[in-house]
Coordinates of C-alpha atoms and ligand atoms in Angstrom, one line a residue:
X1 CA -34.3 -42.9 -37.3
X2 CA -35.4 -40.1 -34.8
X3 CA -34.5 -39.7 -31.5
X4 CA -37.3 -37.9 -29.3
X5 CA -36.2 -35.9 -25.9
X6 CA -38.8 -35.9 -23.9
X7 CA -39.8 -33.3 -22.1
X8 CA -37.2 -31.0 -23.9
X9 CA -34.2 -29.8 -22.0
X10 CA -32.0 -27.0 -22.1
X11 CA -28.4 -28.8 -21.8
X12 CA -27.0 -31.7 -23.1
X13 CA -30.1 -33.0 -25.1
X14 CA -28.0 -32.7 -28.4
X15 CA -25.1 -34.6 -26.5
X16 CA -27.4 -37.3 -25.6
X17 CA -28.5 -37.3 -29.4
X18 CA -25.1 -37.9 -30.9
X19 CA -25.0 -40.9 -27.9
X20 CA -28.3 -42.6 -29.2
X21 CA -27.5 -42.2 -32.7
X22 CA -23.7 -43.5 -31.8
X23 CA -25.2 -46.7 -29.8
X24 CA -27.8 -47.1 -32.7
X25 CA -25.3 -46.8 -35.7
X26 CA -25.1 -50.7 -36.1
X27 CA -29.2 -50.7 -37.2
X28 CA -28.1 -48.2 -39.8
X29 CA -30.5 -48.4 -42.8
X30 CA -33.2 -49.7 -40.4
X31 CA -36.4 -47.0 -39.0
X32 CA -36.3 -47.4 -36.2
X33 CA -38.0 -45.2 -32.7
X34 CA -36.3 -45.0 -29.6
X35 CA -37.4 -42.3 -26.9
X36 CA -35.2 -41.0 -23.9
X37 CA -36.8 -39.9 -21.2
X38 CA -34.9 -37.5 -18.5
X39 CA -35.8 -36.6 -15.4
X40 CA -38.0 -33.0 -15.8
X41 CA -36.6 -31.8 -12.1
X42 CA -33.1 -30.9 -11.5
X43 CA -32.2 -33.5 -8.9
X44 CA -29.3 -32.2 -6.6
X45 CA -26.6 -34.7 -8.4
X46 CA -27.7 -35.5 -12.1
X47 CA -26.5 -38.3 -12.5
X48 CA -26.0 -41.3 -10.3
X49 CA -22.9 -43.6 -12.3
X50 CA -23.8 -46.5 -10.6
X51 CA -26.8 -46.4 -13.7
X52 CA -24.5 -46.4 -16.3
X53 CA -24.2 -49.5 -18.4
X54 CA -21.4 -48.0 -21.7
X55 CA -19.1 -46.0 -22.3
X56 CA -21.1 -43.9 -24.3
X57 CA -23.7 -42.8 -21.2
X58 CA -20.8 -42.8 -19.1
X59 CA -19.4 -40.3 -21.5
X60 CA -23.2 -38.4 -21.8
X61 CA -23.3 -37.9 -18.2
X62 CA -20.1 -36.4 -17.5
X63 CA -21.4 -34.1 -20.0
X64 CA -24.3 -34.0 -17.3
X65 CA -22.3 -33.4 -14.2
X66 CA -20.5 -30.4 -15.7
X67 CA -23.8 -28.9 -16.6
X68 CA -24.9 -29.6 -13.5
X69 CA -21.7 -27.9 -12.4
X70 CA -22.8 -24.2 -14.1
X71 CA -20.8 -25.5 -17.4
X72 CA -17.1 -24.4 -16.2
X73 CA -15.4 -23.5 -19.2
X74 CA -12.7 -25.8 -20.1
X75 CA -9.7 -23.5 -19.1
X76 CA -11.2 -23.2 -15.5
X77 CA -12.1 -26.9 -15.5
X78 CA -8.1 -27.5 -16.5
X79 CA -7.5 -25.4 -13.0
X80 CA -10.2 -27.1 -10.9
X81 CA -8.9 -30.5 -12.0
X82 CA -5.7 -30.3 -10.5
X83 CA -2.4 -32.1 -11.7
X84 CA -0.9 -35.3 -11.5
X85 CA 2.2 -36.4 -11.0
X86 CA 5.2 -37.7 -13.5
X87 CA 8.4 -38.2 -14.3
X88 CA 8.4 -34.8 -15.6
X89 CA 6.8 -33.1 -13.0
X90 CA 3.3 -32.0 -12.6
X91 CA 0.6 -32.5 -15.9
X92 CA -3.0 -31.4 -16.1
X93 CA -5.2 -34.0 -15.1
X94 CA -7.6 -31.6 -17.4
X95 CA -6.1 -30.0 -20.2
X96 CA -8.5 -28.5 -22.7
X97 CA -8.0 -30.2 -25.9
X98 CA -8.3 -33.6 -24.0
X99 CA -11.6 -32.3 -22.0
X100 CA -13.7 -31.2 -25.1
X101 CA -12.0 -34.3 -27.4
X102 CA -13.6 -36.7 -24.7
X103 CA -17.1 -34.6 -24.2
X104 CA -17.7 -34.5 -27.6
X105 CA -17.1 -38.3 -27.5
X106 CA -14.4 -39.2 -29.7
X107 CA -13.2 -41.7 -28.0
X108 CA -15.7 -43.5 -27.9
X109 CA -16.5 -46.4 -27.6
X110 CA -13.4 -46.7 -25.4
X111 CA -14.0 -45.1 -21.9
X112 CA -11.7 -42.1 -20.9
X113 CA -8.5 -42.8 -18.3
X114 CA -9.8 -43.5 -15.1
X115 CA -7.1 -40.6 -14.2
X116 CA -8.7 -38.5 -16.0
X117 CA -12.7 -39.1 -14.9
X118 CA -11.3 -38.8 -11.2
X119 CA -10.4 -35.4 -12.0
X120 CA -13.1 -33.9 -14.1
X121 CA -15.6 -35.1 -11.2
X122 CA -14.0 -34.0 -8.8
X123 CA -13.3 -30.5 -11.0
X124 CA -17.4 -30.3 -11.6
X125 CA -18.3 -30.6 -7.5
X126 CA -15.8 -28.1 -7.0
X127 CA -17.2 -25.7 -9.7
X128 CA -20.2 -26.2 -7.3
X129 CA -18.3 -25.6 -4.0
X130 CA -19.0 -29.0 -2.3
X131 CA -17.2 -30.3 0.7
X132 CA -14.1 -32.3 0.3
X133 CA -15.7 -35.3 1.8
X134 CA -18.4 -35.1 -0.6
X135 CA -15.8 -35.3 -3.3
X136 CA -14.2 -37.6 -2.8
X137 CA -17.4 -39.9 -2.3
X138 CA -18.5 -38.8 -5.1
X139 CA -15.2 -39.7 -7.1
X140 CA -15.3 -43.1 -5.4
X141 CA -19.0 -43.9 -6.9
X142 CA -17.1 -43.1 -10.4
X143 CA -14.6 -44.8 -9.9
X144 CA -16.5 -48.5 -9.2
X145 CA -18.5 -47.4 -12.1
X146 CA -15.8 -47.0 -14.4
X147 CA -14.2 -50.3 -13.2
X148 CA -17.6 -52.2 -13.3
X149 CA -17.3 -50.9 -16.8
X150 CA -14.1 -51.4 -17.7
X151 CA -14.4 -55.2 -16.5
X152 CA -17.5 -55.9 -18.6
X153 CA -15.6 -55.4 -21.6
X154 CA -13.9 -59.0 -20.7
X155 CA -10.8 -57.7 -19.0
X156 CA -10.3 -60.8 -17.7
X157 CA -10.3 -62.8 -20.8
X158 CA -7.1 -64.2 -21.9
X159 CA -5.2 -64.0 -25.2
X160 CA -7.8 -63.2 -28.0
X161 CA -10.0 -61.7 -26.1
X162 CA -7.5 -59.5 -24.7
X163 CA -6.6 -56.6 -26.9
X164 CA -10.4 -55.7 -27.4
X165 CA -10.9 -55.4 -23.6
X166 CA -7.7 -53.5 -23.8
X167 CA -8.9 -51.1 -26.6
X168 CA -11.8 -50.3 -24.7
X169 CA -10.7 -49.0 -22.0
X170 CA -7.2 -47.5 -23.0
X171 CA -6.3 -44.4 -22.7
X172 CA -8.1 -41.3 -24.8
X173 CA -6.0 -37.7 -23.5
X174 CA -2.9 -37.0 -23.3
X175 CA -1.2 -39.5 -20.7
X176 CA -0.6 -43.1 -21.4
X177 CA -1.7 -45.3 -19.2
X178 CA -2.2 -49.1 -18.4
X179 CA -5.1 -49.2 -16.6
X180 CA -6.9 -52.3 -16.9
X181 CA -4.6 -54.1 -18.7
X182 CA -3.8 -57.9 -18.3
X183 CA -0.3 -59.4 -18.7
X184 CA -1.2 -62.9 -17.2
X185 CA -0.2 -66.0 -19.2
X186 CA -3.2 -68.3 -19.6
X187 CA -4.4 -70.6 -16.7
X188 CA -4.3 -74.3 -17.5
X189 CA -7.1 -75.7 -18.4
X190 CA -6.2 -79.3 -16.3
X191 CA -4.9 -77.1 -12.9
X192 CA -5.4 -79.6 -10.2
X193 CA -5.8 -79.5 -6.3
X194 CA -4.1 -76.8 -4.7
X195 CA -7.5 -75.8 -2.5
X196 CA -5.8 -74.9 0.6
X197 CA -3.1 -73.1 -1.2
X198 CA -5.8 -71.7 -3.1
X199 CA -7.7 -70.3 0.1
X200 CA -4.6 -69.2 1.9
X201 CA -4.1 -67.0 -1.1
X202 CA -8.0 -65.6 -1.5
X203 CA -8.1 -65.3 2.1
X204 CA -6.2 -62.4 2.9
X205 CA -6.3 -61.1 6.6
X206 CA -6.3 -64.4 8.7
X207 CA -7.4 -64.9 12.5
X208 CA -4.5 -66.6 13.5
X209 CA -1.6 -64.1 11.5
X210 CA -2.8 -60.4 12.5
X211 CA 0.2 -59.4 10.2
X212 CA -1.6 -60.0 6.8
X213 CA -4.2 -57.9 7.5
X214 CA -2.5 -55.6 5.8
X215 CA -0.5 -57.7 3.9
X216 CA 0.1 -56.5 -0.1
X217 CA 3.0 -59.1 -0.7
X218 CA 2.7 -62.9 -0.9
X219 CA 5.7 -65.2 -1.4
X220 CA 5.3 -68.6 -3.1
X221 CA 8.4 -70.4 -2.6
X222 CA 9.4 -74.2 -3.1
X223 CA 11.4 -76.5 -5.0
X224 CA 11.8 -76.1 -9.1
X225 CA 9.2 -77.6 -11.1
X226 CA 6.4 -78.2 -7.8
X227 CA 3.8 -75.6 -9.3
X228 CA 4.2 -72.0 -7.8
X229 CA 3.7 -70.5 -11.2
X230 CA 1.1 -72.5 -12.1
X231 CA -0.6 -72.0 -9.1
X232 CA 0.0 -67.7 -8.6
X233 CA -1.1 -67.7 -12.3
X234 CA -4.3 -69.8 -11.8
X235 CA -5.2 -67.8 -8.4
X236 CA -4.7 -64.3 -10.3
X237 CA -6.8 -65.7 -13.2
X238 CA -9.5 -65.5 -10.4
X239 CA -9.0 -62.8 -8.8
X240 CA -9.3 -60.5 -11.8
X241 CA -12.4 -58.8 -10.2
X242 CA -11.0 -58.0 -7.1
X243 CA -7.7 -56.0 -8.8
X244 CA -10.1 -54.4 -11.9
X245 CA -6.9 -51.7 -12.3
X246 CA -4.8 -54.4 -14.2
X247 CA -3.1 -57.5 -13.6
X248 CA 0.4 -57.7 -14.7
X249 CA 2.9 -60.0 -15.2
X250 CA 6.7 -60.4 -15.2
X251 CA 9.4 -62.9 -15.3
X252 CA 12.6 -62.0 -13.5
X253 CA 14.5 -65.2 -14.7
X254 CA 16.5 -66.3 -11.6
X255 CA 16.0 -69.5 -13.3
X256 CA 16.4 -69.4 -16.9
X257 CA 18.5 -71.2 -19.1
X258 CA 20.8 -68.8 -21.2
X259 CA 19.1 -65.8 -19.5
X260 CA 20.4 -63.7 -16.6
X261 CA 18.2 -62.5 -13.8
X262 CA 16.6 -59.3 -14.7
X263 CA 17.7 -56.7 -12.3
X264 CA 14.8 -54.4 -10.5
X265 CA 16.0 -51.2 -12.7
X266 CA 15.1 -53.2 -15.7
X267 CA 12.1 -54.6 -13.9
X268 CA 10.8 -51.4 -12.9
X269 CA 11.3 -50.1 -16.6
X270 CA 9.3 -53.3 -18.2
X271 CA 6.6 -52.8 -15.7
X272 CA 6.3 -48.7 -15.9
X273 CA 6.7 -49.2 -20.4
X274 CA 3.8 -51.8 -20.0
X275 CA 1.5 -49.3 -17.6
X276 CA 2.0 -47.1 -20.8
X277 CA 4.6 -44.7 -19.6
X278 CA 6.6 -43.5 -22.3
X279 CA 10.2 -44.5 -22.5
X280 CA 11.3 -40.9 -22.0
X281 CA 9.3 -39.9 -19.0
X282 CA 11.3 -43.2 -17.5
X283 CA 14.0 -41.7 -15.0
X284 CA 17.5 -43.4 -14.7
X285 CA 18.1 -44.0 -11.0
X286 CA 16.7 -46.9 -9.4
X287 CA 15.0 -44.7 -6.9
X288 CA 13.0 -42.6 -8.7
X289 CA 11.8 -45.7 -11.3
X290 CA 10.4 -47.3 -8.0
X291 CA 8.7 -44.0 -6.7
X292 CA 7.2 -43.4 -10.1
X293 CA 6.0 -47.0 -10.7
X294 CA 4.5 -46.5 -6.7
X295 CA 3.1 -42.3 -7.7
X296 CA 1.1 -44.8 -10.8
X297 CA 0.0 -47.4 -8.7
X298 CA -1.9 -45.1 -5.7
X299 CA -4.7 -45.5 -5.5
X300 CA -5.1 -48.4 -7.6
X301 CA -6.2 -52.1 -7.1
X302 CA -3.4 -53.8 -9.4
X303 CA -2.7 -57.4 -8.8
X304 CA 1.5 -58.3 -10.1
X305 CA 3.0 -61.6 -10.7
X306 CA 7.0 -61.4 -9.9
X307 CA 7.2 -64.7 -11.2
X308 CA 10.5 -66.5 -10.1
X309 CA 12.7 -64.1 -8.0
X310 CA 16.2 -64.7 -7.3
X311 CA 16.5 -62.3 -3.6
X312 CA 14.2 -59.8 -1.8
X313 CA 16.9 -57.3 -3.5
X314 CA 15.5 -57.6 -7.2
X315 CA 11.8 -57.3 -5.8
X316 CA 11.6 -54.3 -2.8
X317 CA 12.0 -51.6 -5.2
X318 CA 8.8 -53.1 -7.0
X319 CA 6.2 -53.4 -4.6
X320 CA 3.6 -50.9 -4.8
X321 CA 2.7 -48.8 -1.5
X322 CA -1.0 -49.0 -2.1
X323 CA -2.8 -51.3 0.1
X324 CA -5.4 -51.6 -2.6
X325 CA -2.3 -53.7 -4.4
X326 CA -1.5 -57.4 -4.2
X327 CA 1.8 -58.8 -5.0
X328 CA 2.5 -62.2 -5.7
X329 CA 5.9 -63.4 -6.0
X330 CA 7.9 -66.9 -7.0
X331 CA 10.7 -68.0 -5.9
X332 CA 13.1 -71.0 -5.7
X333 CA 14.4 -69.4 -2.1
X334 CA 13.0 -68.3 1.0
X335 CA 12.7 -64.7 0.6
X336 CA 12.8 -64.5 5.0
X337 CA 14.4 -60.7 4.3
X338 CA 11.2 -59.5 2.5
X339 CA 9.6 -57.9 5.2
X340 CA 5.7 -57.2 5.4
X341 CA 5.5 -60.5 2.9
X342 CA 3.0 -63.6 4.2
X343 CA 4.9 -67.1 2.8
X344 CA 3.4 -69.8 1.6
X345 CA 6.3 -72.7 1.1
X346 CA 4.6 -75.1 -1.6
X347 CA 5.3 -79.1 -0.9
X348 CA 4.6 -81.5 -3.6
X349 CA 0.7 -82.4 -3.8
X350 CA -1.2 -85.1 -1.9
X351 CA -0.8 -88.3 -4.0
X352 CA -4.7 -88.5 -4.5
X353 CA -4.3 -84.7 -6.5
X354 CA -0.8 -85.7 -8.0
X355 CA -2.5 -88.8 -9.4
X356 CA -5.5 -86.8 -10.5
X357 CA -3.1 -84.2 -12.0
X358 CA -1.5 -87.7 -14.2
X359 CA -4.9 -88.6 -14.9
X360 CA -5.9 -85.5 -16.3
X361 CA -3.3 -84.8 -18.4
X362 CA -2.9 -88.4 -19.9
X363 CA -6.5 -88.6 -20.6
X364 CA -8.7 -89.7 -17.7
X365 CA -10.0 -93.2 -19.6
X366 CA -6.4 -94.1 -20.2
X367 CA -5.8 -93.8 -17.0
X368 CA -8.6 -95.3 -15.6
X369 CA -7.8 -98.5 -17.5
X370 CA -4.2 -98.9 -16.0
X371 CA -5.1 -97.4 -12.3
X372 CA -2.1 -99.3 -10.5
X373 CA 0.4 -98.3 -12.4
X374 CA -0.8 -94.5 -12.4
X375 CA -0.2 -94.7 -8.6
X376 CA 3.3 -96.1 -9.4
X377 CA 4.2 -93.5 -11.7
X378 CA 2.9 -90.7 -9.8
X379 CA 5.1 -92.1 -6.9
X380 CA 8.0 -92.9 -8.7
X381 CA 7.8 -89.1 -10.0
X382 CA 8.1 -88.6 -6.2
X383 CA 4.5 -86.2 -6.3
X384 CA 6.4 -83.8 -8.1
X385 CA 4.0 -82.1 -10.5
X386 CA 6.6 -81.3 -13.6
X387 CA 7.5 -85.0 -13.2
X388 CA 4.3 -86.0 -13.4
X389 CA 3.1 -83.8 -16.8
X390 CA 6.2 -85.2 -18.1
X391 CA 6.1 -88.5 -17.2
X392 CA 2.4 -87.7 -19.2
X393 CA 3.6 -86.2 -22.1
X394 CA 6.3 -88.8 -23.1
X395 CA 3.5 -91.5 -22.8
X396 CA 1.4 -89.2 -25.0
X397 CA 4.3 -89.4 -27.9
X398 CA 4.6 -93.4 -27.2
X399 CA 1.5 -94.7 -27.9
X400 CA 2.5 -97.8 -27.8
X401 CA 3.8 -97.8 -24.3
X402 CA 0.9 -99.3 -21.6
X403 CA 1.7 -96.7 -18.4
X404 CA 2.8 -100.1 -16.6
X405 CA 5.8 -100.0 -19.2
X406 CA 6.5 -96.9 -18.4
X407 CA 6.4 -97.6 -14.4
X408 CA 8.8 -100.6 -15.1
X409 CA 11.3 -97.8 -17.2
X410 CA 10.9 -95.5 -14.3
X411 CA 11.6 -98.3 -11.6
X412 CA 15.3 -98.3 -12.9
X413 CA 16.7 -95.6 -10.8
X414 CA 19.7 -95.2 -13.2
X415 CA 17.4 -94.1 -15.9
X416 CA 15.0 -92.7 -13.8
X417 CA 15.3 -88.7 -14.8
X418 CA 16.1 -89.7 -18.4
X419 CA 13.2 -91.0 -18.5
X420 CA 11.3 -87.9 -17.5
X421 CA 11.7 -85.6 -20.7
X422 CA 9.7 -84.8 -23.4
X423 CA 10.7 -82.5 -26.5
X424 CA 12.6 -80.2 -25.1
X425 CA 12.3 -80.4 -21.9
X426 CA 13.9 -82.1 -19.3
X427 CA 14.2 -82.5 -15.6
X428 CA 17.4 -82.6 -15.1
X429 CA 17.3 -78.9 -17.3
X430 CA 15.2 -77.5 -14.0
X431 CA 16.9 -79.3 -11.2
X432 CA 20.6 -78.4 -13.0
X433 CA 19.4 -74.7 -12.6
X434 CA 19.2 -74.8 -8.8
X435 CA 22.0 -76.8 -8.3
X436 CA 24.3 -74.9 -10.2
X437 CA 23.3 -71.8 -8.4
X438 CA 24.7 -73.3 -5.0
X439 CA 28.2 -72.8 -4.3
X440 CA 30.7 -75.4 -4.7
X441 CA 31.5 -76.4 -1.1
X442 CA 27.8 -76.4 -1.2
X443 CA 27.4 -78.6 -4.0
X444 CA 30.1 -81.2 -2.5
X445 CA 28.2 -81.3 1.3
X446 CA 24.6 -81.7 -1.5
X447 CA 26.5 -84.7 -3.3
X448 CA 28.0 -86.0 0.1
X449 CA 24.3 -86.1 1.3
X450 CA 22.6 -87.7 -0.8
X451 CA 25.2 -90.7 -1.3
X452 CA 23.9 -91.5 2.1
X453 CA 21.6 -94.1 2.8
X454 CA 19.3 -92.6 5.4
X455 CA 16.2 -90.8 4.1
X456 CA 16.5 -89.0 7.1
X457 CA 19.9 -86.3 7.9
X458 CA 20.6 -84.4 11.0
X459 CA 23.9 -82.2 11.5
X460 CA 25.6 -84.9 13.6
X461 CA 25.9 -87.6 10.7
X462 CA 26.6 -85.2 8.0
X463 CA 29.3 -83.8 10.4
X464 CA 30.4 -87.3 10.6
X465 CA 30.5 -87.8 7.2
X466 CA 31.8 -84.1 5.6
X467 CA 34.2 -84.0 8.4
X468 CA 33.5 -80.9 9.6
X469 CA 32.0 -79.8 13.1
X470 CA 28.2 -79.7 13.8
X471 CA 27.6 -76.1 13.9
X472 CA 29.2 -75.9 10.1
X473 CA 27.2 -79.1 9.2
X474 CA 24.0 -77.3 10.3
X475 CA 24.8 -74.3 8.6
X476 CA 25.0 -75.9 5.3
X477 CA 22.2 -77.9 6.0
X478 CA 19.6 -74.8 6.6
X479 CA 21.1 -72.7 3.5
X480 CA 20.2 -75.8 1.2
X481 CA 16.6 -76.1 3.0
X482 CA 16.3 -72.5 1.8
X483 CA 16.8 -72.7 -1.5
X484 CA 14.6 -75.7 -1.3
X485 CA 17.1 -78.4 -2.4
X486 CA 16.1 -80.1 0.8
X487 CA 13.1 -80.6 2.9
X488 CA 12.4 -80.4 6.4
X489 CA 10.9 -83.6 8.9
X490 CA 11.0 -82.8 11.7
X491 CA 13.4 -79.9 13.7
X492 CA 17.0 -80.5 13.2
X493 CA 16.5 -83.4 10.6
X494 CA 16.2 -82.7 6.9
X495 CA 15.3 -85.3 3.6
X496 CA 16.2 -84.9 0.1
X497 CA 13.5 -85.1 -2.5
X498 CA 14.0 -88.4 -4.6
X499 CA 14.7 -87.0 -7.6
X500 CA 16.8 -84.6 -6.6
X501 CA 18.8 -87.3 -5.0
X502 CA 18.8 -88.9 -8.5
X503 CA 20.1 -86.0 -9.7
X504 CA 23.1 -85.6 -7.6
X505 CA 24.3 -89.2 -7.3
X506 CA 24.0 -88.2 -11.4
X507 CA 26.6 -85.6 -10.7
X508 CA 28.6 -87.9 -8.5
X509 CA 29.1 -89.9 -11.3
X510 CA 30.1 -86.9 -13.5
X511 CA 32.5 -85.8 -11.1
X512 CA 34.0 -89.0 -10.8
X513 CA 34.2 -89.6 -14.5
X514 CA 35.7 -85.8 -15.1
X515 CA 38.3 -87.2 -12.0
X516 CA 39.3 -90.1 -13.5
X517 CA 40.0 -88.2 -17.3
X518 CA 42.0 -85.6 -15.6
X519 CA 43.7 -88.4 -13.6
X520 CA 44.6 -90.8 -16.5
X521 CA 45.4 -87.7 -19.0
X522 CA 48.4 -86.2 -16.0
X523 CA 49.0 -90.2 -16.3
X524 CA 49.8 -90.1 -20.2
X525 CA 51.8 -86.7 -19.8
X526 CA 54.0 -88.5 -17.0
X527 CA 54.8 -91.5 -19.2
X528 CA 55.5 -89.0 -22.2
Ligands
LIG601 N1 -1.9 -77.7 -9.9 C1 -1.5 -78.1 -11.1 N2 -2.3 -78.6 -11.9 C2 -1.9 -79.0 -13.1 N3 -0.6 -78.9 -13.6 C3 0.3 -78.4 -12.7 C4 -0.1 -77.9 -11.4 N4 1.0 -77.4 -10.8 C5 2.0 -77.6 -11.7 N5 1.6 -78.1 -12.8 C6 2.4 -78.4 -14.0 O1 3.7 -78.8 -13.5 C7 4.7 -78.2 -14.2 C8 5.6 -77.4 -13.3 O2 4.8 -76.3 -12.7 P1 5.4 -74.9 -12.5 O3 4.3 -74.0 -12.0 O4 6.1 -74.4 -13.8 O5 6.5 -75.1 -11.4 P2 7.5 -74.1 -10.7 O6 7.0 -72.7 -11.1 O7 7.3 -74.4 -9.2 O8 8.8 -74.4 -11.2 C9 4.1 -77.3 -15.3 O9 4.1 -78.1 -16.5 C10 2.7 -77.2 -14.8 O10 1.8 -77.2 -15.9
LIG602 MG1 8.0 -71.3 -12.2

């Protein structure tokens, strides 16, 4: 093989070589001609990124651009660069060993931090005395080159596809960093409906809320198990492009069997360790972990999931302060504290998507066959979408059962949230997580409520009822429509969710039971 550099050049022909020769080593043992030609007149900027298509010309032309610059020895280039902010104080952006490791590409094929490009660029147009302006346009055209390149290595692919697209573009020099990574769990394959939510979410500033203009933060709140994470998952699945920095993800557990919410210090720490800061440039103090996870994020266009968040405590210190930044957060509770957040509350689908959600997940034929009783079991699952894939996945391990069996199980009210598990999962497991976070005066007005006949409450009958005055009766009405354990009709008049109801005429029961063991056991130690 021969490379031919035509018409010969004084600087960075040799460089170019080694890139040619690198980009052609998978033909080795084939002959094989390829010619470069390069521009014969010195152009006022060498190079223009937006060209590029690897990391190995992106590489060759910053070796361009400092020639361009009068070739700045590395020490002065470390100066020009400038330095950049840590945990530790100020680093190099520039420092030698990292500059010439890069220039002489050996990290290639991966493309240098973006950190790191940013400053060598803007290092060469100062080495040639150019207006600040012009640098930082000119660090902005690298920048979208870099990201265009950095997402065509399939950063947006999930799992397997992953820790290639991460390899390429992680970090070569000194500083870890986490640029362009991708944390998301995998989008389902079968996600159903959700358009309008979907648009709300892509469509950022709206006409009639002037607020999200500038909105970074978007709260998803709603009852457990109505699909909040699958639908922030399946909306930062496509949304990749638009926040090519990195898309990261993180459970904070206010909802988890056996495990306690994670608290923002320990948040902040999982986030910052997964952006590739070291564990010892990590500070201690709350503060300073949030400041340094901002200081990373400037500048950026990073998209995080806070998937289900207890308070607007455990997720303030997280949010980034770069409007380039979306956050998009879960919760069982109105977060109405989290200022500078747009909410979206989720209700349970239409019943045309809920049944399209059965159908999809049972097998659409299957479905097809037995179409009435899909629309009963969708209904009987009351629209609610983990319901529904459960009500799917137990007739998926009874192959037997017609889904007009399992309508008639699920008819029986008694049995009705038995009914609904599969393996290990249950729904009384997610509905016993919010209910056990209410307190118990709480959870005896809840019970009280839903012994009720009418579908419909205001304050007045549950006053009536709890014997207690309106204004109390109201007050425990809206706490429990903000955690979602009830819904709202209409002003002043709230419904229960059928299976929650289900659920706590379940507890009623248990109550009673645990009333009547304590009752007969003081009975036995009397007669003793
Ligand atoms: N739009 C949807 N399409 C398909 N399945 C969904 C959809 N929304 C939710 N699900 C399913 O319903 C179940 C509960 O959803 P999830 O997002 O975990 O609820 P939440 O986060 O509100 O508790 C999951 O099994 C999920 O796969
Ligand atoms: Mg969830």
């Amino acid at each position: 093989m021969f490379v031919v550099i035509e018409p010969p050049r004084r600087d960075g022909a040799e460089f170019l070589c080694l890139c040619v020769l690198i980009d052609m080593s998978g033909m080795a043992g084939t002959s094989c001609r390829r010619e470069i030609t390069m521009d014969a007149h010195e152009p006022d900027m060498p190079v223009s990124p937006e060209h590029l298509s690897s990391a190995t010309e992106f590489v060759a032309a910053l070796n361009r651009l400092r020639l361009w610059a009068g070739k700045p020895s590395l020490r002065r280039m470390r100066v020009l660069g400038g330095q950049t902010t840590t945990a530790h104080g100020a680093v190099d952006l520039l420092p030698p060993s990292t500059t010439s490791g890069i220039l002489n590409g050996e990290g290639l094929p991966r493309l240098p931090r973006m950190e790191f490009v940013e400053g060598f660029v803007a290092a060469c147009l100062r080495a040639r005395g150019q207006a600040t302006a012009e640098i930082e346009r000119e660090v902005v055209r690298w920048r979208e080159t870099w990201r265009r390149l950095a997402a065509s290595t399939n950063l947006g692919a999930p799992a397997a596809g992953r820790k290639e697209a991460e390899d390429g573009v992680m970090a070569v020099g000194a500083l870890g960093t986490g640029i362009g990574r991708n944390d998301l769990p995998g989008d389902l394959a079968d996600f159903t409906g959700r358009g309008a939510e979907l648009r709300w979410l892509f469509s950022g500033p709206s006409a009639d809320d002037g607020a999200r203009a500038a909105t970074t933060v978007a709260v998803i709140d709603g009852m457990a198990g109505v699909g909040k994470t699958a639908l922030v998952v399946h909306a930062a699945h496509r949304m990749v492009e638009r926040y090519p920095d990195g898309q990261l993800f993180l459970r904070l557990h206010a909802h988890s069997a056996g495990a306690q919410p994670v608290g923002p210090e320990f948040a902040l720490e999982t986030l910052l360790r997964a952006w590739g800061v070291h564990g010892d440039q990590i500070p201690e103090e709350l503060e300073a972990r949030a400041a340094l996870w901002r200081a990373q994020l400037a500048n950026r266009r990073v998209l995080t999931v806070l998937d289900d968040v207890s308070n607007a405590a455990q997720v303030r210190p997280l949010l980034p302060g770069s409007a380039g930044c979306l956050t998009l957060v879960t919760s069982r509770r109105r977060l109405v504290d989290l200022d500078a957040a747009s909410t979206l509350s989720l209700d349970v689908p239409p019943p045309g998507d809920a049944i399209a959600l059965f159908a999809r997940a049972l097998g659409n034929d299957r479905a097809a066959h037995e179409f009435v009783a899909v629309g009963d079991v969708v209904r009987l699952c009351g629209y609610l979408p983990l319901a529904i894939r459960l009500a799917a996945a137990r007739l998926q391990a009874r192959r037997a059962w017609s889904v007009a069996y399992l309508a008639e199980r699920l008819r029986n009210s008694g049995r009705r949230l038995d009914e609904l598990a599969a393996g290990d999962r249950r729904l009384t497991a997610a509905l016993a997580l919010s209910y056990e976070q209410l307190a118990p005066a709480v959870q005896r007005v809840f019970r009280l409520l839903c012994m009720l006949a009418e579908d419909d409450i205001d304050a007045r009958v549950l006053a009536t009822t709890a014997h207690c005055d309106i204004a109390e009766a109201e007050q425990v009405l809206e706490a429990l429509l903000d955690v979602h354990m009830l819904q709202q009709s209409s002003a002043g008049r709230y419904r229960v969710h059928e299976l929650l109801r289900l659920y706590a005429r379940l507890m009623v029961r248990e109550a009673e039971a645990e009333a009547e063991a304590e009752a007969e056991a003081e009975a036995c130690l009397r007669r003793g």
